[in-house]
Tab-separated table of C-alpha atoms in Angstrom:
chain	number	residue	atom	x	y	z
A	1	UNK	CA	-21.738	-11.133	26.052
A	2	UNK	CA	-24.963	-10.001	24.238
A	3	UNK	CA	-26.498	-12.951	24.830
A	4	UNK	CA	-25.915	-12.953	28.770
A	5	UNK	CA	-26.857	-9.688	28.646
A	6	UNK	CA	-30.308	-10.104	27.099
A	7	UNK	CA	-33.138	-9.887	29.980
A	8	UNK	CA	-36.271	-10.465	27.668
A	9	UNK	CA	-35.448	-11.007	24.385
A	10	UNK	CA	-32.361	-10.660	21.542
A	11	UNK	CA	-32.634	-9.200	17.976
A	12	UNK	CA	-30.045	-10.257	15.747
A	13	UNK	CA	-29.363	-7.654	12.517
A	14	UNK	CA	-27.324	-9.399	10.202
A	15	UNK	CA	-26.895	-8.218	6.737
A	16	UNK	CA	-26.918	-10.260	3.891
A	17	UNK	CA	-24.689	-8.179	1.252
A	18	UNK	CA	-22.903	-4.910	1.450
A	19	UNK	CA	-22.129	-2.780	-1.191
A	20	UNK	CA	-22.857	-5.770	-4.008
A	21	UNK	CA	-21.122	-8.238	-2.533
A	22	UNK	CA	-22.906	-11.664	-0.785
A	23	UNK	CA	-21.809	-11.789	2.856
A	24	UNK	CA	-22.624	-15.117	5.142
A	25	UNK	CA	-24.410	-15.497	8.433
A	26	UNK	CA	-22.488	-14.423	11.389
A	27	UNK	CA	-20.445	-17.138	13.012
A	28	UNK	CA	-22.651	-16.239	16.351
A	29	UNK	CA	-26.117	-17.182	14.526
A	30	UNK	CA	-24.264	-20.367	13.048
A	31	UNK	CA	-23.270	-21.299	17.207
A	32	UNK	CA	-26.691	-20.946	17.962
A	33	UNK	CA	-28.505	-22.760	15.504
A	34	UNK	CA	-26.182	-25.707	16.263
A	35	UNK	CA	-26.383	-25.841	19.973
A	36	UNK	CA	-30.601	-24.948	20.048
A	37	UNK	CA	-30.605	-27.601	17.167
A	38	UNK	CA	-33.406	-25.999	15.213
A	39	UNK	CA	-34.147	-27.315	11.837
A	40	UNK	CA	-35.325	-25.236	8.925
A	41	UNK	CA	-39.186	-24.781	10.633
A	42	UNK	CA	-38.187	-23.275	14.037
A	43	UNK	CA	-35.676	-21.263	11.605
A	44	UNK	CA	-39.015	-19.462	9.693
A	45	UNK	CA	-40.560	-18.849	13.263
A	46	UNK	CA	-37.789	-16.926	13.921
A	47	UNK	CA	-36.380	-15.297	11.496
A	48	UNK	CA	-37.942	-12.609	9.689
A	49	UNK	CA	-36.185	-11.369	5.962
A	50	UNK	CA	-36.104	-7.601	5.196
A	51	UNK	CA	-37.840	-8.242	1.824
A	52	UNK	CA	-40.953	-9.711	3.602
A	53	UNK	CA	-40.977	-6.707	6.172
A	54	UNK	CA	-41.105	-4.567	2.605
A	55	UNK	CA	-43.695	-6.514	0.471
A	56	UNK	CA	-45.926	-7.148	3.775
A	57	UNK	CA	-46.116	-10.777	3.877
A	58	UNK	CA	-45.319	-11.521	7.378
A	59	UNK	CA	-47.424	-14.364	9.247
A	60	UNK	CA	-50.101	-12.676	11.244
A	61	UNK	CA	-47.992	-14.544	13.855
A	62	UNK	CA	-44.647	-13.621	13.457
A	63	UNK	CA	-42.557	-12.510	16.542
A	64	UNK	CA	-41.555	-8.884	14.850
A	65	UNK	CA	-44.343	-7.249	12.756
A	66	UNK	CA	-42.668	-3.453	12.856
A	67	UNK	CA	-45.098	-1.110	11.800
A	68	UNK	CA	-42.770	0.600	8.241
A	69	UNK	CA	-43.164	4.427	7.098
A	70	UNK	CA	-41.987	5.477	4.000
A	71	UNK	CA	-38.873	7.914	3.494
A	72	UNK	CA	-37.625	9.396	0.478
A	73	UNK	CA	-34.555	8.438	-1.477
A	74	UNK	CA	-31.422	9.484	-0.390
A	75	UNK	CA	-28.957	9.801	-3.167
A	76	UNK	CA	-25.522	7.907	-2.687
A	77	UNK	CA	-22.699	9.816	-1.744
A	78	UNK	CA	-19.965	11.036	-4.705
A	79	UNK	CA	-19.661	11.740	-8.360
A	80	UNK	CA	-18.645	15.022	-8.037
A	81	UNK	CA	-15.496	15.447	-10.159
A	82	UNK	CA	-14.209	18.019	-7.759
A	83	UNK	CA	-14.235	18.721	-4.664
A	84	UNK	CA	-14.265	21.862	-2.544
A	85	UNK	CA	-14.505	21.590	1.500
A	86	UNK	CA	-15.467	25.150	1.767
A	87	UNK	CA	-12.835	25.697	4.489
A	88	UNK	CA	-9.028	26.552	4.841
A	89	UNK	CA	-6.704	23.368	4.425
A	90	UNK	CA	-3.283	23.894	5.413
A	91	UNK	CA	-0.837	23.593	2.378
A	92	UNK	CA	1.418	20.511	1.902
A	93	UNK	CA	4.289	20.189	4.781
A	94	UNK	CA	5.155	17.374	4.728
A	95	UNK	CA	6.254	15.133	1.549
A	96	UNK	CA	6.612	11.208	1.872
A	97	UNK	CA	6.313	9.154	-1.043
A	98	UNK	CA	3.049	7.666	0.168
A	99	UNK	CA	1.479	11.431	0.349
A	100	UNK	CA	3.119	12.407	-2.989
A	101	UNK	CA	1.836	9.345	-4.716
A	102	UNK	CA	-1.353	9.791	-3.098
A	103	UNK	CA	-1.566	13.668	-4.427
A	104	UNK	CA	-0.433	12.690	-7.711
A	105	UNK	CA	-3.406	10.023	-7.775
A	106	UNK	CA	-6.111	11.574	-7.026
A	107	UNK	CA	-6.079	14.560	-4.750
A	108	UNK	CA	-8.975	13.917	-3.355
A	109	UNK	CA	-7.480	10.752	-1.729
A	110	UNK	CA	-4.916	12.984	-0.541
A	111	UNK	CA	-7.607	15.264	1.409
A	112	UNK	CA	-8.965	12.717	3.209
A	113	UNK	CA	-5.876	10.506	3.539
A	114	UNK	CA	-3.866	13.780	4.955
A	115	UNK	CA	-5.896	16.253	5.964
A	116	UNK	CA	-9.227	14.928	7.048
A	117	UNK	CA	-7.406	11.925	8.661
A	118	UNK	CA	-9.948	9.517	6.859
A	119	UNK	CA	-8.682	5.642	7.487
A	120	UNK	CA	-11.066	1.975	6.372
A	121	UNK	CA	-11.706	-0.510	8.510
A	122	UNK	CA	-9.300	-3.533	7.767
A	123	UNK	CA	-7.745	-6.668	9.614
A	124	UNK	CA	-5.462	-6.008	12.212
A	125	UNK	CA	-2.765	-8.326	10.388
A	126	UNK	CA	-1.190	-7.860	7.673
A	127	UNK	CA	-1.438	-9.942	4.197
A	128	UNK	CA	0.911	-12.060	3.983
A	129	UNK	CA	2.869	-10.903	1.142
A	130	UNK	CA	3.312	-7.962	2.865
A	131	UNK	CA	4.371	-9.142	5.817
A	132	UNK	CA	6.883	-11.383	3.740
A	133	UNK	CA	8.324	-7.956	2.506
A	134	UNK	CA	8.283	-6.980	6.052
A	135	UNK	CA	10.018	-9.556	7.500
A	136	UNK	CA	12.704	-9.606	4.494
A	137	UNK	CA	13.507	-6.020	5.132
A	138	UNK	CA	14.404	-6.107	8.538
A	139	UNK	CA	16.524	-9.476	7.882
A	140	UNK	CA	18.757	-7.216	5.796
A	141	UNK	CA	18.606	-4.674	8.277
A	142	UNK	CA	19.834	-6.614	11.189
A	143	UNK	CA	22.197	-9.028	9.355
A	144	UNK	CA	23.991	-5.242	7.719
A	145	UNK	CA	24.254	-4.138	12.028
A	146	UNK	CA	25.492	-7.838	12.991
A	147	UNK	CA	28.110	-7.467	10.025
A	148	UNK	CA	27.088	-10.149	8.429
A	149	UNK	CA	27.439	-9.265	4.919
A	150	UNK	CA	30.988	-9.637	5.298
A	151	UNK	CA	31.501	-13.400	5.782
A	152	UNK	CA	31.392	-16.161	3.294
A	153	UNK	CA	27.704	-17.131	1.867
A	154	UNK	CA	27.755	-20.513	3.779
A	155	UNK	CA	27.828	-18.435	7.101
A	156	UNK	CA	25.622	-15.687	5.893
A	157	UNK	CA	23.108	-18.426	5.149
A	158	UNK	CA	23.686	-19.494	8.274
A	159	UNK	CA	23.101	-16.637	10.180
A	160	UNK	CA	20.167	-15.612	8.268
A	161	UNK	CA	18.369	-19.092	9.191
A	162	UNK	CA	18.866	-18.002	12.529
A	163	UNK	CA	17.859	-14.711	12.537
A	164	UNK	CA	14.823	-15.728	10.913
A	165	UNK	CA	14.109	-17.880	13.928
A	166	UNK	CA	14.031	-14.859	16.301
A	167	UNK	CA	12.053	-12.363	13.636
A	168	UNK	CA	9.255	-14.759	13.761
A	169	UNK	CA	8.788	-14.552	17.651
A	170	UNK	CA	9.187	-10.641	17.787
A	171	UNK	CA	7.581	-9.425	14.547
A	172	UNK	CA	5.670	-12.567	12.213
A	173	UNK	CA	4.039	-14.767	14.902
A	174	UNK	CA	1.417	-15.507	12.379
A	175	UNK	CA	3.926	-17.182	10.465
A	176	UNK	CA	3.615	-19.685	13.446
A	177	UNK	CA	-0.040	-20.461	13.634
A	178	UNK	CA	-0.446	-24.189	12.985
A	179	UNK	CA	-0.603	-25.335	9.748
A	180	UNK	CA	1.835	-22.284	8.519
A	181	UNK	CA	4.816	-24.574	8.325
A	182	UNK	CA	4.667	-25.190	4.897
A	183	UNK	CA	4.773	-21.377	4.338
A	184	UNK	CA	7.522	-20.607	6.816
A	185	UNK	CA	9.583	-23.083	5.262
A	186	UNK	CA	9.238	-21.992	1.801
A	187	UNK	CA	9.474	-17.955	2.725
A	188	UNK	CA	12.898	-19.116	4.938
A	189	UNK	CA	14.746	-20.664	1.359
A	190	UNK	CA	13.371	-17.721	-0.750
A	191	UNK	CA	14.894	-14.614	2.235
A	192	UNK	CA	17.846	-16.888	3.136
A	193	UNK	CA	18.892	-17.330	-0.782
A	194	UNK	CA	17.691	-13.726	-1.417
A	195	UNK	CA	19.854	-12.276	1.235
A	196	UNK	CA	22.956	-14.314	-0.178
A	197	UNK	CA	22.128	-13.099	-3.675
A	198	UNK	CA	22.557	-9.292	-2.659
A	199	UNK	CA	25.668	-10.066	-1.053
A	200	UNK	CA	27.008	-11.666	-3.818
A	201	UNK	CA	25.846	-8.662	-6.311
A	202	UNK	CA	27.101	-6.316	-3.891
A	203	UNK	CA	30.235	-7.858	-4.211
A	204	UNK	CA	30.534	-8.481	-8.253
A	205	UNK	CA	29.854	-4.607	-8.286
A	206	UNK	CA	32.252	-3.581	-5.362
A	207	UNK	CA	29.278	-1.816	-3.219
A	208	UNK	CA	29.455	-2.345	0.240
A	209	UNK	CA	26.294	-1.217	2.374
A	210	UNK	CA	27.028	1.576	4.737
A	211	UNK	CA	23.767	2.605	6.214
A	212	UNK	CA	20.161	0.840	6.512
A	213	UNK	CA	16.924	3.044	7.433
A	214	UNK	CA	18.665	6.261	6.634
A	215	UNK	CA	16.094	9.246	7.290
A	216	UNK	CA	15.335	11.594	4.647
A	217	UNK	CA	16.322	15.240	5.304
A	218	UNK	CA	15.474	17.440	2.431
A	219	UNK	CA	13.025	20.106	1.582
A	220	UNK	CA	11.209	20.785	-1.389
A	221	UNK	CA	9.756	23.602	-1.681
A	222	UNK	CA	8.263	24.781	1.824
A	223	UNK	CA	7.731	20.778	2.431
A	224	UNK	CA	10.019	18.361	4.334
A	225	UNK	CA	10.624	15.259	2.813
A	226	UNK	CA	10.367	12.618	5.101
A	227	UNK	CA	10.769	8.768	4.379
A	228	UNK	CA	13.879	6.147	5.006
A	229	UNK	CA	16.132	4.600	2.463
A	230	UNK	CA	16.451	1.322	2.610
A	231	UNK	CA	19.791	0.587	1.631
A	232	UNK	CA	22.379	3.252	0.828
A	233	UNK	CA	25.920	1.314	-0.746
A	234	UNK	CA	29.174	3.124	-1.462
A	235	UNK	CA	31.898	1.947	-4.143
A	236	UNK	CA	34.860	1.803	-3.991
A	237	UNK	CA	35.210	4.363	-5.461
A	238	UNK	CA	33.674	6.532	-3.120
A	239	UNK	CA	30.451	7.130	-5.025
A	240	UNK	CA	26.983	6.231	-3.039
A	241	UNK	CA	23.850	4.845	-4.262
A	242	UNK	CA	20.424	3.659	-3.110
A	243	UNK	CA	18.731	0.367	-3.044
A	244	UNK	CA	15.304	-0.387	-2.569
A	245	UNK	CA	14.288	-3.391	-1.089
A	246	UNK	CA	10.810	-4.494	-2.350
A	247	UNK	CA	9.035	-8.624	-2.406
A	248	UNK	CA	7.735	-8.261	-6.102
A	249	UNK	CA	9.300	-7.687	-8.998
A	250	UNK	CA	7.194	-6.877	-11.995
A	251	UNK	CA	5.396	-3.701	-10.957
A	252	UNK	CA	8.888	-2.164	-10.241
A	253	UNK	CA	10.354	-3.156	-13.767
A	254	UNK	CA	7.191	-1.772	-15.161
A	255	UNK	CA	7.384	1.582	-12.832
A	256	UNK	CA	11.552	1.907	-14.213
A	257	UNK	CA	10.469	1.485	-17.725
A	258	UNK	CA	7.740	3.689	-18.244
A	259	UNK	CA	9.342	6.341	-15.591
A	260	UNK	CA	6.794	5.741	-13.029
A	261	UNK	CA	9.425	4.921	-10.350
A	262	UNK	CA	8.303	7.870	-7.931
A	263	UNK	CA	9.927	6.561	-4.906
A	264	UNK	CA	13.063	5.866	-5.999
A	265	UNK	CA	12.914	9.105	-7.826
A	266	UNK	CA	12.002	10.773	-4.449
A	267	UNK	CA	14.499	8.989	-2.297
A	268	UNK	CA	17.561	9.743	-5.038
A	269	UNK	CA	16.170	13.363	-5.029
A	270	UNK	CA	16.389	13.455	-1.037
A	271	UNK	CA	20.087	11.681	-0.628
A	272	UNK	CA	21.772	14.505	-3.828
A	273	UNK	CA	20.117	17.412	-1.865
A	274	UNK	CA	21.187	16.091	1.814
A	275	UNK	CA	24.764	15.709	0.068
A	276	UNK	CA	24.819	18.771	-1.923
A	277	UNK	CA	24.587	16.871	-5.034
A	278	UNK	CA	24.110	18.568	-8.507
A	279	UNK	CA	23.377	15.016	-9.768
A	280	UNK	CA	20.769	11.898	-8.544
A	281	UNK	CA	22.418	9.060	-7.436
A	282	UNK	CA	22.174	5.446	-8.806
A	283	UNK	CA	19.292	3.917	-7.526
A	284	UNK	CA	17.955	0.194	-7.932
A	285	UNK	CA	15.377	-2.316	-6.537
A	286	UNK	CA	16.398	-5.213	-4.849
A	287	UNK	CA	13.205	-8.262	-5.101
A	288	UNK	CA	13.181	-10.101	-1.189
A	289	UNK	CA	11.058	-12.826	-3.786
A	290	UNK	CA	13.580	-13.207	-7.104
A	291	UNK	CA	16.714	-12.302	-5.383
A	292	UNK	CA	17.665	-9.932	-8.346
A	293	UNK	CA	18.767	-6.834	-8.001
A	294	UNK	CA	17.708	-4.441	-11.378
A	295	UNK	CA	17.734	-0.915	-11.978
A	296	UNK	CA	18.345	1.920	-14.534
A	297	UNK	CA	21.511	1.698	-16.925
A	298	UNK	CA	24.010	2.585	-14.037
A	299	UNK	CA	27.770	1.836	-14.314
A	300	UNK	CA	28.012	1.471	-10.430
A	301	UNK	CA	25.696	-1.579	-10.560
A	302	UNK	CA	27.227	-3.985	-12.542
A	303	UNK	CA	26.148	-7.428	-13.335
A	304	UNK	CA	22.567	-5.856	-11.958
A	305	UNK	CA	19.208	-6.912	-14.059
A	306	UNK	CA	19.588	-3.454	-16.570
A	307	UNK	CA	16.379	-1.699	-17.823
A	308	UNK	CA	15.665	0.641	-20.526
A	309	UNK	CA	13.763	3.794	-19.240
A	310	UNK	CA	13.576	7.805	-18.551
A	311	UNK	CA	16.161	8.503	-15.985
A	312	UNK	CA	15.088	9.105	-12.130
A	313	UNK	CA	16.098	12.882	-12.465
A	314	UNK	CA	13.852	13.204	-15.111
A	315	UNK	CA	11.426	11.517	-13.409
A	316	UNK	CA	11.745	13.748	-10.656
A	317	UNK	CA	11.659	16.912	-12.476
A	318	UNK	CA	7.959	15.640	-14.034
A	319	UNK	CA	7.154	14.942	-10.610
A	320	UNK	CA	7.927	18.401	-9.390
A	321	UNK	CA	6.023	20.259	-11.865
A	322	UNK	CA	2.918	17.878	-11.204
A	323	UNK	CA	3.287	18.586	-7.366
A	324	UNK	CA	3.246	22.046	-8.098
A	325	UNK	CA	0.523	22.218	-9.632
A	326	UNK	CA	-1.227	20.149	-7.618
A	327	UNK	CA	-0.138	22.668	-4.811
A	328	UNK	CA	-1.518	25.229	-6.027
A	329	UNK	CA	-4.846	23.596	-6.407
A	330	UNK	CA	-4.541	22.526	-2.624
A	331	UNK	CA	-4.064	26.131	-1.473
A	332	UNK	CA	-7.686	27.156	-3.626
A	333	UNK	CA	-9.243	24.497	-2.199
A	334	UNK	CA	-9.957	22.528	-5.462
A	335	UNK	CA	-9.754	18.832	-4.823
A	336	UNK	CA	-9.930	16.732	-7.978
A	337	UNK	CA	-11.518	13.003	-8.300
A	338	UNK	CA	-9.707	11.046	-10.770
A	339	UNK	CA	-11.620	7.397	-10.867
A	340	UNK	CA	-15.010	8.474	-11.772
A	341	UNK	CA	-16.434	8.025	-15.440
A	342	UNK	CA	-17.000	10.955	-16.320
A	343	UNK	CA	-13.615	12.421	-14.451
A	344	UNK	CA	-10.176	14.319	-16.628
A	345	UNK	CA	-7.082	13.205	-16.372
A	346	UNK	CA	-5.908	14.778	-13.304
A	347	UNK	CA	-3.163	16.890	-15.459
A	348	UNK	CA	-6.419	18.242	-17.470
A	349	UNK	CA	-8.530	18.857	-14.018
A	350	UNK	CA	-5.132	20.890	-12.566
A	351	UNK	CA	-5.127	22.952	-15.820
A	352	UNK	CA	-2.212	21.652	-17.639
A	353	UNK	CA	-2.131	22.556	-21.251
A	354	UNK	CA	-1.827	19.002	-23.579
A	355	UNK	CA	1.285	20.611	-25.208
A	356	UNK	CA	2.887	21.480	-21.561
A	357	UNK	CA	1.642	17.470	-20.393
A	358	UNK	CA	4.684	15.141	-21.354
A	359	UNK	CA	6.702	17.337	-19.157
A	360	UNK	CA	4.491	16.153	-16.800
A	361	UNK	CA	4.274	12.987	-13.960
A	362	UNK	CA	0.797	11.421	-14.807
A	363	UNK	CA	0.018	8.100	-13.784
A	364	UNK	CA	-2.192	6.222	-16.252
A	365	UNK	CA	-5.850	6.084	-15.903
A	366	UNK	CA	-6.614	2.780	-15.318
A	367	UNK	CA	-4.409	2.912	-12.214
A	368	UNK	CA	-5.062	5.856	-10.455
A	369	UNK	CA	-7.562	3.781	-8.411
A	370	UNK	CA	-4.800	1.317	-7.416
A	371	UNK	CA	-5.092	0.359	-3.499
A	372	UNK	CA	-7.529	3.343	-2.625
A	373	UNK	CA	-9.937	2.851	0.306
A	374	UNK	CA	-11.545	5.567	-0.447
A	375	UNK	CA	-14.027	4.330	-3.687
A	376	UNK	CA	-17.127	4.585	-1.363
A	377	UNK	CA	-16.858	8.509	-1.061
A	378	UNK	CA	-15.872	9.454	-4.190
A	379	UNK	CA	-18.730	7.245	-5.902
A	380	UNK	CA	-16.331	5.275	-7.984
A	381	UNK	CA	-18.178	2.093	-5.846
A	382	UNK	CA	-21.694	3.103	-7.058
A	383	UNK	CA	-20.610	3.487	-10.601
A	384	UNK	CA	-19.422	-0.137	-10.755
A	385	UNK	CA	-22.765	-1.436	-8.970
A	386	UNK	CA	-24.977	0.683	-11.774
């Protein structure tokens, strides 16, 4: 469209690198160069590099010869270890796990995340190993409302195949690009033996599932908790508990060992309170990639993967007194940057004492930068160039 819009001439800006990082010649350069069929000495007649529009040594005849003023530096934005917007922000309302993690980051992510409505550019679709998670949890879902986890594994294998079949169309049609069949075939065996494994551990424990997608309604605080559960199971017993369906599996081992396990801490906090609970529930991750189910020591999930860690209420009640500090930082206006060099450890930035810290949620350091979009701002991006 450019192109057939052009009267008199076209002036194609492409960039060579951005923010460190070597970036190739637009696709749209690469079409014309192969249709005009110019070799490499029509290419110098017209092109003209940035570097020899700096250093002056253009060709007396070359078709752009702009004439260049100097301007001073501009510093690069960030490396301030806290932030203050110099106007009200309203005070935390609502509490999903992606906000509280966010918060409990780097609450400067949170800000623009939550507040400022800050989002990156990105690809439309999604990774793939997120949209094998994707497609995994809603195979669950709609197998648990066909009643499917009652029959025999041979039919619930069945079933899943063909379930699978009608998930692609509606909700992975990139799985069906040519040349995907290798993966669809492989990600079909690992959800179809997956879903039969939680069955089967479902069954060796005597859990049944009794809700999928259950909304969150709690409050904490003057916040609403918000959020779904992806699996809530009852025993026979009577007693409920919570299962979280996830693709990997080693982060989450690592999360309920070291009593990082925020969601599920959130989610088991959420399900006691709607219940009027004095205790947590059980709560355990299910892997759509291992088919294993693993958790906390539990007695309600037998025969489950068992790790050693802090318990989700205690979890919880270190998350609780992080968020509230954290709150009360939010409600001065004090927005602290956790990734930068020369940044505290957010407990230290939100004034907590070292003795008062274990009683504390803290992630560690080295991953409080973990999936943020938001290193440009902050200057953590910079830092790394220097």
């Amino acid at each position: 469209r450019a192109l057939a819009c052009a009267t008199e001439r076209v002036v194609l800006v492409s960039a060579s690198s951005v923010a460190g990082t070597s970036l190739g010649t637009h696709p749209l350069w690469d079409e014309i160069v192969a249709r005009a069929g110019l070799d490499e000495r029509a290419l110098s007649k017209l092109t003209v590099s940035s570097t020899r529009l700096r250093d002056g040594t253009l060709e007396p005849r070359a078709p752009h010869s702009p004439a260049l003023s100097t301007r001073p530096g501009v510093e690069l934005p960030g490396g301030r270890t806290e932030w203050s917007p110099g106007c009200a922000i309203s005070p935390l309302d609502h509490l999903s796990f992606q906000s509280l993690d966010a918060l409990l980051r780097c609450p400067l992510r949170w800000v623009l995340r939550y507040r400022a409505g800050t989002h990156s550019g990105g690809h439309a679709l999604s990774p793939l190993f997120q949209l094998n998670g994707k497609l995994g949890h809603r195979l669950v879902e709609e197998l648990h409302q066909r009643g499917a986890f009652d029959a025999e594994d041979p039919e619930l294998a069945d079933q899943a195949t063909a379930l699978l079949v009608e998930l692609y169309e509606r909700e992975a049609a990139l799985l069906l690009r040519p040349g995907m069949a290798f993966e669809r075939g492989q990600l079909e065996r690992q959800l179809v033996t997956s879903v039969v494994e939680l069955s089967r551990a479902l069954r060796a424990a005597c859990l049944r599932i009794v809700a999928v997608e259950v909304p969150l309604e709690a409050t904490h605080g003057a916040a609403q908790v918000v959020g779904r559960i992806d699996l809530v199971v009852e025993h026979v017993g009577g007693e409920q508990a919570i299962i979280d369906t996830k693709w990997g599996i080693a982060a989450y081992r690592d999360q309920l060992r070291s009593g990082h396990a925020l969601q599920l801490a959130l989610y088991a906090y959420a399900h006691a309170t709607k219940r009027a609970e004095a205790t947590l529930p059980s709560a355990a991750y299910f892997s759509l990639k291992q088919g294993k189910l693993f958790s906390l020591s539990s007695p309600i999930f037998e025969g489950a993967e068992i790790l050693s860690g802090p318990r989700l209420d205690d979890t919880w009640n270190r998350a609780a007194r992080s968020l509230s500090r954290a709150s009360t930082a939010i409600a001065a206006g004090r927005f602290a940057v956790s990734g930068l060099r020369h940044s505290l450890p957010l407990l230290s930035a939100l004034g907590v004492s070292e003795e008062e810290q274990p009683s504390h949620f803290q992630y560690a350091v080295e991953t409080t930068c973990k999936y943020c979009e938001f290193d440009g701002l902050c200057g953590r991006r910079w830092e790394e160039l220097a």
